[in-house]
Amino acid sequence: MKVIETYSAEETYELGMQLGRQAEAGAVYTLIGDLGVGKTVLTQGVAAGLGIEEPISSPTFTIVQIYEEGRLPFYHFDVYRIGDVEEMDEIGYEDYFYGDGICLIEWANLIEEILPSEYTKITIEKDLYKGFDYRRITIEER
């Protein structure tokens, strides 16, 4: 387990870039954190680290956004609004989770039962006592 502290959105983005540069085909990252904690900023950094230049936004209403212009395909999931895990079956999640790209899943705690046996769990937390832009980012291999 690794704990990283960032003190600005730029530092959180930079951490995402490092993750994107190091990511290998088949990697699955889960992203856990409250609304407004910086999940999208980290995700934008991961995409930049993969060489993706198009704008990245949270796929709140589509469940998954697919970006194929980087060095590896990038599958960005947001399962916040998912009603039932069966909705993941409908979009063929296994093709993404076990494919040749990188998966990043926001709110992955809502679909824990279908996550692969090995993934990287990233948890982002705020601590307002340490500053408005402070983030505690925990990275755990599962």
Short mmCIF file of C-alpha atoms in Angstrom, two decimals, residues 10-140:
data_model
loop_
_atom_site.label_atom_id
_atom_site.label_comp_id
_atom_site.label_asym_id
_atom_site.label_seq_id
_atom_site.Cartn_x
_atom_site.Cartn_y
_atom_site.Cartn_z
CA GLU A 10 -2.09 20.00 -10.42
CA GLU A 11 -0.32 17.54 -8.10
CA THR A 12 -3.29 15.15 -8.25
CA TYR A 13 -3.26 15.42 -12.06
CA GLU A 14 0.51 14.75 -12.10
CA LEU A 15 0.02 11.60 -10.01
CA GLY A 16 -2.59 10.47 -12.55
CA MET A 17 -0.09 11.11 -15.37
CA GLN A 18 2.48 8.91 -13.62
CA LEU A 19 -0.12 6.12 -13.29
CA GLY A 20 -1.03 6.46 -16.97
CA ARG A 21 2.62 6.30 -18.08
CA GLN A 22 3.23 3.17 -15.99
CA ALA A 23 -0.07 1.44 -16.85
CA GLU A 24 0.09 -1.86 -18.70
CA ALA A 25 -2.51 -3.50 -20.92
CA GLY A 26 -5.19 -5.22 -18.87
CA ALA A 27 -4.79 -2.98 -15.82
CA VAL A 28 -7.95 -2.22 -13.85
CA TYR A 29 -8.02 0.74 -11.47
CA THR A 30 -10.89 1.37 -9.10
CA LEU A 31 -11.42 4.92 -7.92
CA ILE A 32 -13.20 5.52 -4.62
CA GLY A 33 -13.99 8.92 -3.12
CA ASP A 34 -16.79 11.32 -2.34
CA LEU A 35 -18.26 13.77 -4.83
CA GLY A 36 -15.86 16.63 -5.54
CA VAL A 37 -12.80 14.88 -4.15
CA GLY A 38 -10.82 14.92 -7.41
CA LYS A 39 -11.60 11.62 -9.14
CA THR A 40 -12.04 13.32 -12.52
CA VAL A 41 -8.79 15.32 -12.12
CA LEU A 42 -6.87 12.10 -11.40
CA THR A 43 -8.58 10.41 -14.36
CA GLN A 44 -7.66 13.29 -16.67
CA GLY A 45 -4.05 12.81 -15.58
CA VAL A 46 -4.17 9.07 -16.30
CA ALA A 47 -5.50 9.80 -19.79
CA ALA A 48 -2.74 12.37 -20.40
CA GLY A 49 -0.17 9.80 -19.24
CA LEU A 50 -1.55 7.43 -21.89
CA GLY A 51 -1.14 10.14 -24.55
CA ILE A 52 -4.84 10.94 -24.88
CA GLU A 53 -5.37 14.58 -25.77
CA GLU A 54 -9.16 14.80 -26.13
CA PRO A 55 -11.13 16.22 -23.17
CA ILE A 56 -11.99 13.72 -20.44
CA SER A 57 -15.20 14.11 -18.50
CA SER A 58 -17.07 11.81 -16.20
CA PRO A 59 -19.34 9.41 -18.16
CA THR A 60 -22.15 9.87 -15.66
CA PHE A 61 -24.97 9.07 -18.07
CA THR A 62 -23.28 6.54 -20.35
CA ILE A 63 -21.50 4.33 -17.77
CA VAL A 64 -18.41 4.00 -19.99
CA GLN A 65 -16.43 6.36 -22.22
CA ILE A 66 -13.94 4.81 -24.63
CA TYR A 67 -10.76 6.59 -25.70
CA GLU A 68 -8.62 4.83 -28.28
CA GLU A 69 -6.13 7.48 -29.36
CA GLY A 70 -3.49 6.83 -26.65
CA ARG A 71 -0.80 4.17 -26.47
CA LEU A 72 -3.44 1.82 -25.01
CA PRO A 73 -7.25 1.94 -25.16
CA PHE A 74 -8.68 3.69 -22.10
CA TYR A 75 -12.06 2.67 -20.70
CA HIS A 76 -13.42 5.18 -18.19
CA PHE A 77 -16.38 3.90 -16.19
CA ASP A 78 -18.61 5.86 -13.84
CA VAL A 79 -21.05 3.49 -12.14
CA TYR A 80 -22.48 6.03 -9.68
CA ARG A 81 -25.95 5.91 -11.25
CA ILE A 82 -26.03 2.17 -11.87
CA GLY A 83 -29.18 0.59 -10.50
CA ASP A 84 -28.14 -3.05 -10.72
CA VAL A 85 -24.98 -4.96 -11.60
CA GLU A 86 -26.93 -6.49 -14.51
CA GLU A 87 -26.59 -3.12 -16.26
CA MET A 88 -22.86 -3.89 -16.47
CA ASP A 89 -23.67 -7.16 -18.26
CA GLU A 90 -25.71 -5.19 -20.80
CA ILE A 91 -22.70 -3.10 -21.80
CA GLY A 92 -20.40 -6.14 -21.96
CA TYR A 93 -18.12 -5.05 -19.12
CA GLU A 94 -16.02 -8.24 -19.33
CA ASP A 95 -14.73 -7.20 -22.77
CA TYR A 96 -13.31 -4.08 -21.11
CA PHE A 97 -12.18 -5.54 -17.76
CA TYR A 98 -10.32 -8.40 -19.45
CA GLY A 99 -9.32 -6.61 -22.66
CA ASP A 100 -6.16 -5.00 -23.98
CA GLY A 101 -6.76 -1.56 -22.52
CA ILE A 102 -6.80 0.22 -19.20
CA CYS A 103 -10.00 0.38 -17.13
CA LEU A 104 -10.61 3.09 -14.58
CA ILE A 105 -13.84 2.65 -12.63
CA GLU A 106 -15.26 5.50 -10.55
CA TRP A 107 -17.53 4.42 -7.67
CA ALA A 108 -16.30 0.83 -8.09
CA ASN A 109 -17.45 -0.05 -4.57
CA LEU A 110 -20.97 -0.27 -6.08
CA ILE A 111 -19.97 -3.21 -8.31
CA GLU A 112 -17.43 -5.02 -6.12
CA GLU A 113 -18.93 -8.43 -6.82
CA ILE A 114 -17.94 -8.31 -10.52
CA LEU A 115 -14.48 -6.77 -10.20
CA PRO A 116 -11.60 -8.94 -11.42
CA SER A 117 -9.59 -10.80 -8.78
CA GLU A 118 -6.62 -8.46 -9.31
CA TYR A 119 -6.93 -4.69 -9.56
CA THR A 120 -5.49 -1.50 -8.14
CA LYS A 121 -7.71 0.29 -5.63
CA ILE A 122 -7.25 4.06 -5.45
CA THR A 123 -8.98 5.93 -2.63
CA ILE A 124 -9.02 9.74 -2.54
CA GLU A 125 -9.88 11.56 0.69
CA LYS A 126 -10.02 15.21 1.71
CA ASP A 127 -8.85 16.62 5.02
CA LEU A 128 -9.91 20.26 5.31
CA TYR A 129 -7.65 20.72 8.34
CA LYS A 130 -4.70 20.29 5.95
CA GLY A 131 -6.11 22.69 3.35
CA PHE A 132 -8.92 22.95 0.83
CA ASP A 133 -6.90 21.31 -1.97
CA TYR A 134 -5.24 18.65 0.19
CA ARG A 135 -5.85 15.05 -0.88
CA ARG A 136 -4.77 11.77 0.72
CA ILE A 137 -4.51 9.20 -2.04
CA THR A 138 -4.12 5.56 -1.08
CA ILE A 139 -3.05 3.05 -3.74
CA GLU A 140 -3.46 -0.65 -2.94
#
